[in-house]
Amino acid sequence: MSSPAEPQPEQVELVAVVDQGQAGIRLDQFLMDRTRHLGITRSKIQAWIKSGFATVDGRPCLRPGRRLATGERLELGKIPPQAALQPENRTLRILYYDDDLVVLNKPAGLVVHPAPGLDHGTLVHRLLHHFPELSQLEGARPGIVHRLDKDTTGLMAVALTEAARLRLTASFAERGVKKVYLALVHGRPDSSGLVDAPIGRHPTSKTRMAVVAKGGKPAHSEYTLLWTAPGDRFSLLCVRILSGRTHQIRVHMQHIDHPLLGDPTYCPAAHASWQSAIPGLNMVLQRPMLHAWKLGLPHPRSEEPMDFQVAPPKDMFQTILVGSRTTQRVGLIGMPGCGKSLLLADLAGQGIPVWSADRAVAELYRPGQNGWELLRRRYGERFTPMPTEPVDKKALLQAMRDIPGLRREVEAMIHPLVKHHLHAFWKTNYAARVTVAEVPLLLESGWTSGFDLIVGLACDPHRRRDWLRAHRGWDDNLLADMESWQWPEEKKLQSCGLVINNPGTREGLAQVALRLSRVLRWLRNQDVRRRLAHVQALVIPAPQREYHDSTAR
């Protein structure tokens, strides 16, 4: 393996005065005209200016585009020798290479080329090891014809010869290259759109770009919505850029109020406030979620069209899966006396957040609570005879049995309060993987839209009625009335997504609770697999080659 050629020191030292015919010329153009005989490229002249080697009237000028005035004195100091680029034996994921170019899959965290203060650990250093012929190319960016941000992953093309570099550079300049990205953005944009907004330096921050009214370069980005997470938290976009400005997608997505997930530079804190509430999300979301997905370009020698596509990295899928997690909301129903409350207690013992409609009603019926106040205002002291005592539920129950229409009137007042109580429970347990709510009249009240699964607890009718007689003192008339207010047991259970049986013993019911929690976990895992398969079908070509160590150089 050959070593990179040692670069020679630049022997440039220039003093010149702008004459009348040169007024208005750019600084970099002026210096390039004066050094043309040395074969120095414009990009190198611009790099020298930005590094402070040029002065105008004795003061350093760092702007290559500065317009000169007649009589100004320019000096270009002697440029110190450039340190040799040292090859580094680090892995590259190569999709294609020949004598003219290489197409690779860049990982996150890798800077493309050296810069002031960064003289090792870049993609260029790795390329020099695997493709030593690059050492024959000029400059600190041999073969680089386009760039990706440090934390952007995906497809890059690199020229291996000067002729290939010039042809590829021309293809990029003439928009003969197709560049398509995948981006995870906050919220839910329109199904498609075109962002036509010029980009320039941020007016107050030198390290940022921005959409600017004056002085920016034209920039166009087309996007298509591929998928949106539950609750419109974030979306997966396919973005094609028709120009290649610095940070273009990041700036344009911020401009339309849908900044990239994980982007510390362009994502306002208000957009990311929900992330901390999702367990584990901030652990996987460590970079701006942007991936160079597709690349189409003409071959630099044959001009034959070439198209490449590479699947997004693991952290992008992890962000999608973790970020789109929702609480599995389970509703528990059953006939009176079937053991719902005991089962709920067993589930709570496993650490599952649980909620009971009966307990919520008991709270609402306490003195001064909303349910107590509504009943007192509507019916006076009939069911709230003492201002310091809760609602007289026995008197209320008897009145609902005796007075036609009273039950529905009371339910119309109390059920919205109970439902609000339930929503508060869900909000409090936003980060839980599963919650279980016992709602005896869930089906009858029509609340099923808020639940992911309705579980019905079946029990031998004779056993549960005997239990109600023995432990609650219900007679046959009360039993008949209470059951008449609900759907028949057969209809209830047929409407459930899952039916479990109470075996009739406390120990047996505890085992049922354990099995139920395992089934719920299995259902959540199945949901994750379905979601992953759906997203993979959108972004991974079939079949997609799997990369192993043997594919890396």
Coordinates of C-alpha atoms in Angstrom, one line a residue:
M1 CA 0.0 0.0 0.0
S2 CA 1.5 3.3 -1.0
S3 CA 1.7 6.3 1.3
P4 CA 0.1 9.6 0.5
A5 CA 2.3 12.1 -1.3
E6 CA 3.9 14.7 0.9
P7 CA 2.4 18.1 0.1
Q8 CA 4.8 20.9 -0.8
P9 CA 4.6 24.3 1.0
E10 CA 2.8 27.0 -0.9
Q11 CA 5.1 29.7 -2.0
V12 CA 2.5 32.5 -2.2
E13 CA 3.3 36.0 -1.0
L14 CA 1.4 38.8 -2.7
V15 CA 1.0 42.6 -2.4
A16 CA -1.3 44.5 -4.8
V17 CA -3.3 47.7 -5.1
V18 CA -6.8 47.7 -6.6
D19 CA -6.9 50.0 -9.7
Q20 CA -9.9 51.8 -11.0
G21 CA -10.8 49.1 -13.5
Q22 CA -11.0 46.5 -10.8
A23 CA -13.3 48.3 -8.4
G24 CA -16.2 46.1 -7.4
I25 CA -14.5 42.8 -7.9
R26 CA -14.7 40.1 -5.3
L27 CA -11.7 39.6 -3.0
D28 CA -11.4 35.9 -3.9
Q29 CA -11.7 36.6 -7.7
F30 CA -9.0 39.4 -7.4
L31 CA -6.6 37.1 -5.6
M32 CA -7.3 34.2 -8.0
D33 CA -6.5 36.4 -11.0
R34 CA -3.2 37.4 -9.5
T35 CA -2.2 33.8 -8.6
R36 CA -3.7 32.0 -11.7
H37 CA -0.2 31.2 -13.0
L38 CA 0.4 29.0 -9.9
G39 CA -2.6 26.8 -10.7
I40 CA -4.3 27.5 -7.3
T41 CA -8.0 26.7 -7.2
R42 CA -10.7 29.2 -6.1
S43 CA -11.8 27.0 -3.2
K44 CA -8.2 27.1 -1.8
I45 CA -8.1 30.9 -2.2
Q46 CA -11.4 31.1 -0.3
A47 CA -10.1 28.8 2.4
W48 CA -7.0 31.0 2.8
I49 CA -9.1 34.1 3.1
K50 CA -11.4 32.5 5.8
S51 CA -8.2 31.4 7.7
G52 CA -7.1 35.0 7.9
F53 CA -4.2 35.1 5.5
A54 CA -5.6 38.0 3.4
T55 CA -5.6 41.6 4.5
V56 CA -7.2 44.8 3.1
D57 CA -5.5 48.0 4.0
G58 CA -3.7 46.1 6.8
R59 CA -6.8 44.6 8.3
P60 CA -7.6 40.8 8.0
C61 CA -10.7 40.2 5.8
L62 CA -12.4 36.8 6.2
R63 CA -15.1 37.3 3.6
P64 CA -14.2 35.9 0.2
G65 CA -17.1 37.8 -1.4
R66 CA -16.1 41.3 -0.2
R67 CA -16.3 43.9 -3.0
L68 CA -13.1 45.9 -3.4
A69 CA -12.7 49.6 -3.9
T70 CA -10.1 51.6 -5.9
G71 CA -6.9 52.2 -4.1
E72 CA -7.3 49.4 -1.5
R73 CA -4.0 47.6 -0.6
L74 CA -4.2 43.8 -0.6
E75 CA -1.7 41.5 1.0
L76 CA -1.7 37.7 0.9
G77 CA 0.8 36.3 3.4
K78 CA 2.9 33.2 2.8
I79 CA 0.7 30.2 3.5
P80 CA 2.2 27.7 5.9
P81 CA 2.7 24.1 4.8
Q82 CA -0.4 21.9 5.0
A83 CA 0.0 18.9 7.3
A84 CA -0.2 15.6 5.5
L85 CA -3.4 13.7 5.7
Q86 CA -2.8 10.4 7.5
P87 CA -4.8 7.3 6.5
E88 CA -6.8 5.7 9.3
N89 CA -7.7 2.0 9.2
R90 CA -11.4 2.3 10.2
T91 CA -14.4 0.5 8.8
L92 CA -16.4 1.9 5.8
R93 CA -19.7 0.4 4.5
I94 CA -19.2 0.3 0.8
L95 CA -22.2 -0.2 -1.5
Y96 CA -20.3 0.2 -4.8
Y97 CA -16.9 1.1 -6.1
D98 CA -14.9 1.0 -9.4
D99 CA -11.9 2.9 -10.7
D100 CA -13.8 6.2 -10.8
L101 CA -16.0 6.5 -7.7
V102 CA -17.1 4.9 -4.5
V103 CA -20.6 5.0 -3.0
L104 CA -20.8 4.4 0.7
N105 CA -23.2 4.5 3.7
K106 CA -21.9 7.1 6.2
P107 CA -22.6 6.4 9.9
A108 CA -23.7 9.1 12.4
G109 CA -21.0 10.9 14.3
L110 CA -18.5 11.0 11.4
V111 CA -17.3 14.3 10.0
V112 CA -16.8 14.2 6.3
H113 CA -13.5 16.1 5.9
P114 CA -10.8 17.9 7.9
A115 CA -11.3 21.4 9.0
P116 CA -9.4 23.9 11.2
G117 CA -8.9 22.2 14.5
L118 CA -9.9 18.8 13.2
D119 CA -7.0 16.9 11.6
H120 CA -8.0 13.3 12.2
G121 CA -11.0 11.0 12.6
T122 CA -12.9 12.1 9.5
L123 CA -14.3 10.2 6.6
V124 CA -11.5 11.4 4.4
H125 CA -8.9 9.8 6.7
R126 CA -10.7 6.5 6.4
L127 CA -11.1 6.8 2.6
L128 CA -7.3 7.3 2.3
H129 CA -6.7 4.0 3.9
H130 CA -9.1 2.0 1.8
F131 CA -8.4 4.0 -1.4
P132 CA -4.8 5.2 -1.4
E133 CA -5.2 6.6 -4.9
L134 CA -7.0 9.6 -3.3
S135 CA -3.7 10.8 -2.0
Q136 CA -2.9 12.0 -5.5
L137 CA -5.8 14.4 -5.5
E138 CA -5.3 18.0 -4.3
G139 CA -6.4 19.6 -1.1
A140 CA -7.7 18.5 2.3
R141 CA -10.9 17.1 0.8
P142 CA -9.7 14.7 -1.8
G143 CA -12.6 13.2 -3.8
I144 CA -15.3 14.9 -1.8
V145 CA -18.0 16.3 -4.2
H146 CA -20.9 16.7 -1.6
R147 CA -21.2 16.5 2.1
L148 CA -23.5 15.2 4.9
D149 CA -23.6 16.8 8.3
K150 CA -21.7 15.0 11.0
D151 CA -24.7 13.2 12.5
T152 CA -26.6 12.6 9.2
T153 CA -26.4 9.0 8.0
G154 CA -26.7 7.5 4.6
L155 CA -25.5 7.6 1.0
M156 CA -22.4 9.6 -0.2
A157 CA -20.6 9.4 -3.5
V158 CA -16.8 10.1 -3.6
A159 CA -14.7 10.6 -6.7
L160 CA -11.5 8.5 -6.9
T161 CA -9.9 10.6 -9.8
E162 CA -9.7 14.2 -10.6
A163 CA -11.6 13.7 -13.8
A164 CA -14.4 11.9 -11.9
R165 CA -14.4 14.7 -9.4
L166 CA -14.9 17.4 -12.0
R167 CA -17.6 15.4 -13.8
L168 CA -19.5 14.7 -10.5
T169 CA -19.1 18.3 -9.4
A170 CA -20.7 19.4 -12.7
S171 CA -23.5 16.9 -12.2
F172 CA -24.3 18.3 -8.8
A173 CA -24.1 21.9 -10.1
E174 CA -26.4 21.1 -13.0
R175 CA -28.9 19.3 -10.7
G176 CA -28.3 16.0 -12.5
V177 CA -28.1 14.2 -9.1
K178 CA -31.2 13.0 -7.2
K179 CA -30.9 13.2 -3.5
V180 CA -33.7 11.9 -1.3
Y181 CA -33.7 11.9 2.5
L182 CA -35.8 10.4 5.3
A183 CA -36.5 12.7 8.2
L184 CA -38.4 12.4 11.4
V185 CA -40.1 15.7 12.2
H186 CA -42.2 17.0 15.0
G187 CA -46.0 17.1 14.4
R188 CA -47.8 16.1 11.3
P189 CA -47.2 18.2 8.1
D190 CA -49.5 18.3 5.1
S191 CA -49.4 15.1 3.0
S192 CA -47.0 16.8 0.6
G193 CA -45.4 20.1 0.0
L194 CA -42.7 22.2 -1.6
V195 CA -40.6 24.5 0.6
D196 CA -39.2 27.4 -1.6
A197 CA -37.2 29.6 0.8
P198 CA -33.7 31.1 0.3
I199 CA -31.1 30.1 2.9
G200 CA -28.2 32.2 4.2
R201 CA -26.2 32.7 7.4
H202 CA -28.3 33.4 10.5
P203 CA -28.2 37.1 11.3
T204 CA -27.0 36.6 14.8
S205 CA -25.5 33.1 15.0
K206 CA -22.4 32.3 12.9
T207 CA -22.8 28.5 13.3
R208 CA -26.4 28.5 12.1
M209 CA -28.2 28.9 8.8
A210 CA -31.7 30.5 8.4
V211 CA -34.3 31.4 5.9
V212 CA -33.5 35.0 5.0
A213 CA -35.3 37.7 3.1
K214 CA -32.1 39.1 1.5
G215 CA -28.8 37.7 0.6
G216 CA -29.8 34.0 0.7
K217 CA -29.2 31.4 -1.9
P218 CA -32.2 29.7 -3.6
A219 CA -33.3 26.5 -1.9
H220 CA -36.1 24.1 -2.7
S221 CA -37.2 21.0 -0.8
E222 CA -40.0 18.7 -1.7
Y223 CA -41.5 16.4 0.9
T224 CA -44.0 13.6 1.1
L225 CA -45.6 12.3 4.4
L226 CA -45.0 8.6 4.8
W227 CA -46.2 7.8 8.3
T228 CA -47.3 9.6 11.5
A229 CA -47.0 8.4 15.1
P230 CA -50.1 8.1 17.3
G231 CA -51.4 11.5 18.5
D232 CA -49.6 13.2 15.6
R233 CA -46.5 13.4 17.9
F234 CA -44.1 13.1 15.0
S235 CA -43.9 12.0 11.3
L236 CA -41.7 10.3 8.9
L237 CA -41.1 12.3 5.7
C238 CA -39.4 11.6 2.4
V239 CA -37.6 14.8 1.4
R240 CA -36.0 15.5 -2.0
I241 CA -33.7 18.5 -2.1
L242 CA -33.5 20.3 -5.5
S243 CA -30.6 22.4 -4.2
G244 CA -27.8 21.6 -1.8
R245 CA -27.5 24.3 0.8
T246 CA -25.9 23.9 4.2
H247 CA -28.4 22.4 6.7
Q248 CA -31.1 22.8 4.1
I249 CA -33.6 20.2 5.3
R250 CA -33.1 21.1 8.9
V251 CA -33.7 24.8 8.2
H252 CA -36.6 24.2 5.9
M253 CA -38.4 21.9 8.3
Q254 CA -38.0 24.5 11.1
H255 CA -39.3 27.1 8.7
I256 CA -42.6 25.2 8.2
D257 CA -42.8 24.6 12.0
H258 CA -41.9 20.9 11.8
P259 CA -38.3 20.7 13.0
L260 CA -36.3 17.5 13.0
L261 CA -36.5 15.3 16.1
G262 CA -33.2 15.4 18.0
D263 CA -32.0 18.6 16.4
P264 CA -30.4 20.7 19.2
T265 CA -29.7 23.6 16.8
Y266 CA -33.0 24.1 14.9
C267 CA -35.6 22.5 17.2
P268 CA -37.2 24.9 19.7
A269 CA -37.6 23.5 23.2
A270 CA -41.4 23.8 23.0
H271 CA -41.5 21.2 20.3
A272 CA -39.5 18.7 22.3
S273 CA -41.3 19.0 25.6
W274 CA -43.3 15.8 25.1
Q275 CA -40.2 13.7 24.6
S276 CA -39.2 13.5 28.3
A277 CA -42.6 11.9 29.2
I278 CA -41.9 8.8 27.1
P279 CA -39.6 6.4 28.9
G280 CA -36.4 5.7 27.0
L281 CA -36.9 8.1 24.1
N282 CA -34.2 10.6 25.0
M283 CA -31.8 7.7 25.3
V284 CA -32.2 6.6 21.7
L285 CA -32.8 10.1 20.3
Q286 CA -29.2 11.3 20.3
R287 CA -28.9 13.2 16.9
P288 CA -31.0 14.9 14.3
M289 CA -33.1 12.2 12.7
L290 CA -32.0 12.7 9.1
H291 CA -30.9 9.9 6.7
A292 CA -29.7 10.2 3.1
W293 CA -31.9 7.5 1.7
K294 CA -31.6 7.5 -2.1
L295 CA -28.9 8.7 -4.4
G296 CA -29.2 8.8 -8.2
L297 CA -26.4 10.1 -10.4
P298 CA -24.7 9.6 -13.8
H299 CA -21.5 7.6 -13.8
P300 CA -18.7 10.0 -14.2
R301 CA -17.1 8.1 -17.0
S302 CA -19.9 6.2 -18.8
E303 CA -22.7 8.6 -17.9
E304 CA -24.9 5.6 -17.3
P305 CA -27.6 6.4 -14.6
M306 CA -26.9 4.8 -11.2
D307 CA -29.4 4.5 -8.4
F308 CA -28.7 3.6 -4.8
Q309 CA -30.9 3.1 -1.8
V310 CA -29.9 2.2 1.8
A311 CA -32.1 1.5 4.8
P312 CA -32.1 3.9 7.7
P313 CA -29.9 3.0 10.7
K314 CA -31.1 1.2 13.9
D315 CA -31.5 4.4 16.0
M316 CA -34.1 5.7 13.5
F317 CA -36.3 2.6 13.9
Q318 CA -35.8 2.7 17.7
T319 CA -36.9 6.3 17.8
I320 CA -40.0 5.4 15.8
L321 CA -40.9 2.5 18.0
V322 CA -40.1 4.1 21.4
G323 CA -41.5 7.5 20.4
S324 CA -44.8 6.1 19.1
R325 CA -45.5 4.1 22.3
T326 CA -48.9 4.6 23.7
T327 CA -50.4 3.3 26.9
Q328 CA -52.4 0.1 26.4
R329 CA -55.8 1.1 27.8
V330 CA -57.7 -1.9 29.0
G331 CA -61.3 -1.8 30.1
L332 CA -62.5 -4.5 32.5
I333 CA -66.2 -5.4 32.6
G334 CA -68.5 -8.1 34.0
M335 CA -71.8 -8.7 35.7
P336 CA -72.3 -7.7 39.4
G337 CA -70.4 -10.0 41.8
C338 CA -68.1 -11.6 39.1
G339 CA -64.9 -10.6 40.9
K340 CA -63.8 -7.5 38.9
S341 CA -62.6 -5.6 42.0
L342 CA -60.6 -8.6 43.3
L343 CA -59.0 -9.0 39.8
L344 CA -58.2 -5.3 39.7
A345 CA -56.5 -5.5 43.1
D346 CA -54.3 -8.4 41.8
L347 CA -53.3 -6.4 38.7
A348 CA -52.4 -3.4 40.9
G349 CA -50.3 -5.8 43.0
Q350 CA -48.2 -6.4 39.8
G351 CA -47.5 -2.7 39.5
I352 CA -50.2 -2.0 36.8
P353 CA -52.0 1.3 37.3
V354 CA -55.7 0.6 37.9
W355 CA -58.9 2.7 38.1
S356 CA -62.4 1.9 39.3
A357 CA -65.5 3.6 38.3
D358 CA -67.2 2.7 41.6
R359 CA -64.3 4.3 43.5
A360 CA -64.5 7.4 41.3
V361 CA -68.3 7.7 42.1
A362 CA -67.6 7.3 45.8
E363 CA -65.1 10.2 45.6
L364 CA -67.6 12.3 43.6
Y365 CA -70.3 11.7 46.3
R366 CA -68.1 13.0 49.1
P367 CA -69.3 16.3 50.7
G368 CA -68.4 19.3 48.5
Q369 CA -67.3 17.2 45.5
N370 CA -68.9 17.8 42.1
G371 CA -71.3 14.9 42.2
W372 CA -72.5 15.8 45.7
E373 CA -73.0 19.4 44.7
L374 CA -74.9 18.5 41.5
L375 CA -77.3 16.1 43.4
R376 CA -77.9 18.6 46.2
R377 CA -78.7 21.5 43.7
R378 CA -81.0 19.2 41.7
Y379 CA -82.8 17.3 44.4
G380 CA -82.2 19.4 47.5
E381 CA -81.5 17.5 50.7
R382 CA -83.2 14.3 49.5
F383 CA -80.0 12.4 48.9
T384 CA -77.6 14.8 50.8
P385 CA -79.4 15.4 54.1
M386 CA -76.3 16.3 56.0
P387 CA -73.8 18.9 54.7
T388 CA -70.9 16.9 56.2
E389 CA -72.0 13.5 55.1
P390 CA -71.6 11.9 51.6
V391 CA -74.5 11.1 49.3
D392 CA -77.0 8.6 50.8
K393 CA -76.4 6.0 48.1
K394 CA -79.0 3.6 49.6
A395 CA -81.7 6.3 49.3
L396 CA -80.5 7.2 45.8
L397 CA -80.5 3.6 44.6
Q398 CA -84.0 3.0 46.0
A399 CA -85.3 6.2 44.3
M400 CA -83.8 5.1 41.0
R401 CA -85.6 1.8 41.3
D402 CA -88.9 3.4 42.2
I403 CA -89.1 6.5 40.0
P404 CA -89.1 5.9 36.2
G405 CA -86.5 8.0 34.4
L406 CA -84.6 9.0 37.5
R407 CA -81.8 6.6 36.9
R408 CA -81.1 8.0 33.4
E409 CA -81.3 11.5 34.8
V410 CA -78.7 10.8 37.5
E411 CA -76.5 9.0 35.0
A412 CA -76.6 12.0 32.7
M413 CA -75.3 14.2 35.5
I414 CA -72.7 11.8 37.0
H415 CA -71.3 9.9 34.0
P416 CA -69.5 12.9 32.5
L417 CA -67.8 13.5 35.8
V418 CA -66.8 9.9 36.0
K419 CA -65.4 10.0 32.5
H420 CA -63.5 13.2 33.3
H421 CA -62.0 11.3 36.3
L422 CA -61.0 8.5 34.0
H423 CA -59.3 10.9 31.5
A424 CA -57.4 12.4 34.4
F425 CA -56.2 8.9 35.4
W426 CA -55.0 8.3 31.9
K427 CA -53.2 11.6 31.8
T428 CA -51.5 10.9 35.1
N429 CA -50.3 7.5 33.9
Y430 CA -49.3 8.8 30.4
A431 CA -45.9 6.9 30.5
A432 CA -47.3 3.6 31.8
R433 CA -47.1 0.6 29.4
V434 CA -50.6 -0.5 30.4
T435 CA -53.5 0.7 32.5
V436 CA -56.7 -1.2 33.5
A437 CA -60.0 0.5 34.3
E438 CA -62.9 -1.3 35.8
V439 CA -66.1 0.2 34.3
P440 CA -69.2 -1.9 34.9
L441 CA -71.3 0.1 32.4
L442 CA -68.5 0.6 29.8
L443 CA -70.4 -0.9 27.0
E444 CA -73.8 0.5 28.0
S445 CA -72.4 4.1 28.3
G446 CA -70.6 3.9 24.9
W447 CA -67.2 4.8 26.1
T448 CA -65.4 2.0 24.2
S449 CA -63.6 4.4 21.8
G450 CA -61.1 5.4 24.5
F451 CA -59.9 1.8 25.1
D452 CA -57.6 -0.5 23.1
L453 CA -59.0 -3.7 24.6
I454 CA -62.2 -4.7 26.5
V455 CA -61.7 -7.6 28.8
G456 CA -64.7 -9.5 30.1
L457 CA -64.6 -11.5 33.3
A458 CA -67.0 -14.4 33.3
C459 CA -68.2 -16.1 36.4
D460 CA -70.8 -18.9 37.2
P461 CA -74.1 -17.0 37.5
H462 CA -75.3 -19.0 40.5
R463 CA -72.0 -18.5 42.4
R464 CA -71.9 -14.8 41.8
R465 CA -75.6 -14.3 42.8
D466 CA -75.0 -16.3 45.9
W467 CA -72.1 -14.1 46.8
L468 CA -74.1 -11.0 46.3
R469 CA -76.9 -12.3 48.6
A470 CA -74.4 -13.3 51.2
H471 CA -72.0 -10.4 51.2
R472 CA -74.0 -7.4 50.0
G473 CA -77.5 -8.5 51.2
W474 CA -79.1 -8.2 47.8
D475 CA -82.5 -9.9 47.5
D476 CA -83.8 -11.4 44.2
N477 CA -85.7 -8.2 43.3
L478 CA -82.6 -6.0 43.7
L479 CA -80.5 -8.6 41.7
A480 CA -83.1 -8.5 38.9
D481 CA -83.1 -4.7 38.9
M482 CA -79.3 -4.3 38.9
E483 CA -78.9 -6.8 36.1
S484 CA -81.7 -5.3 34.1
W485 CA -79.7 -2.0 34.0
Q486 CA -76.9 -3.8 32.2
W487 CA -76.6 -5.7 29.0
P488 CA -77.2 -9.5 29.4
E489 CA -74.0 -11.3 30.3
E490 CA -73.9 -13.2 27.0
K491 CA -74.1 -9.9 25.0
K492 CA -71.5 -8.3 27.2
L493 CA -69.0 -11.1 26.7
Q494 CA -69.6 -11.3 23.0
S495 CA -68.6 -7.7 22.7
C496 CA -65.3 -8.1 24.4
G497 CA -61.9 -8.5 22.7
L498 CA -60.8 -11.0 25.4
V499 CA -62.8 -13.1 27.9
I500 CA -61.3 -14.7 31.0
N501 CA -63.0 -16.9 33.6
N502 CA -63.1 -16.6 37.4
P503 CA -62.3 -20.1 38.7
G504 CA -64.1 -19.4 42.0
T505 CA -61.1 -19.2 44.4
R506 CA -59.0 -16.3 45.5
E507 CA -55.8 -18.1 44.6
G508 CA -57.2 -19.1 41.2
L509 CA -58.2 -15.6 40.4
A510 CA -54.6 -14.4 41.3
Q511 CA -53.3 -16.8 38.7
V512 CA -55.8 -15.5 36.2
A513 CA -54.4 -12.0 36.8
L514 CA -50.8 -13.2 36.1
R515 CA -51.9 -14.8 32.9
L516 CA -53.8 -11.8 31.8
S517 CA -50.8 -9.5 32.3
R518 CA -48.7 -11.9 30.2
V519 CA -51.3 -11.8 27.4
L520 CA -51.5 -8.0 27.5
R521 CA -47.7 -7.9 27.2
W522 CA -47.8 -10.3 24.2
L523 CA -50.4 -8.1 22.5
R524 CA -48.2 -5.0 23.0
N525 CA -45.3 -6.8 21.5
Q526 CA -47.4 -7.8 18.5
D527 CA -48.4 -4.2 18.0
V528 CA -44.7 -3.2 18.0
R529 CA -43.9 -5.9 15.4
R530 CA -46.8 -4.7 13.2
R531 CA -45.7 -1.1 13.5
L532 CA -42.1 -2.0 12.7
A533 CA -43.1 -4.1 9.7
H534 CA -45.2 -1.3 8.4
V535 CA -42.5 1.3 8.6
Q536 CA -39.9 -1.1 7.2
A537 CA -42.1 -1.8 4.2
L538 CA -42.1 1.9 3.5
V539 CA -38.4 2.5 3.6
I540 CA -36.5 -0.8 3.0
P541 CA -36.5 -2.3 -0.5
A542 CA -37.3 -5.9 -0.8
P543 CA -35.1 -7.8 -0.8
Q544 CA -32.6 -5.6 1.0
R545 CA -29.0 -6.8 1.3
E546 CA -28.0 -7.3 4.9
Y547 CA -24.6 -5.8 5.8
H548 CA -22.2 -7.9 7.8
D549 CA -18.5 -7.4 8.6
S550 CA -17.6 -8.9 5.2
T551 CA -19.1 -5.9 3.4
A552 CA -17.0 -3.4 5.2
R553 CA -13.6 -2.3 3.9

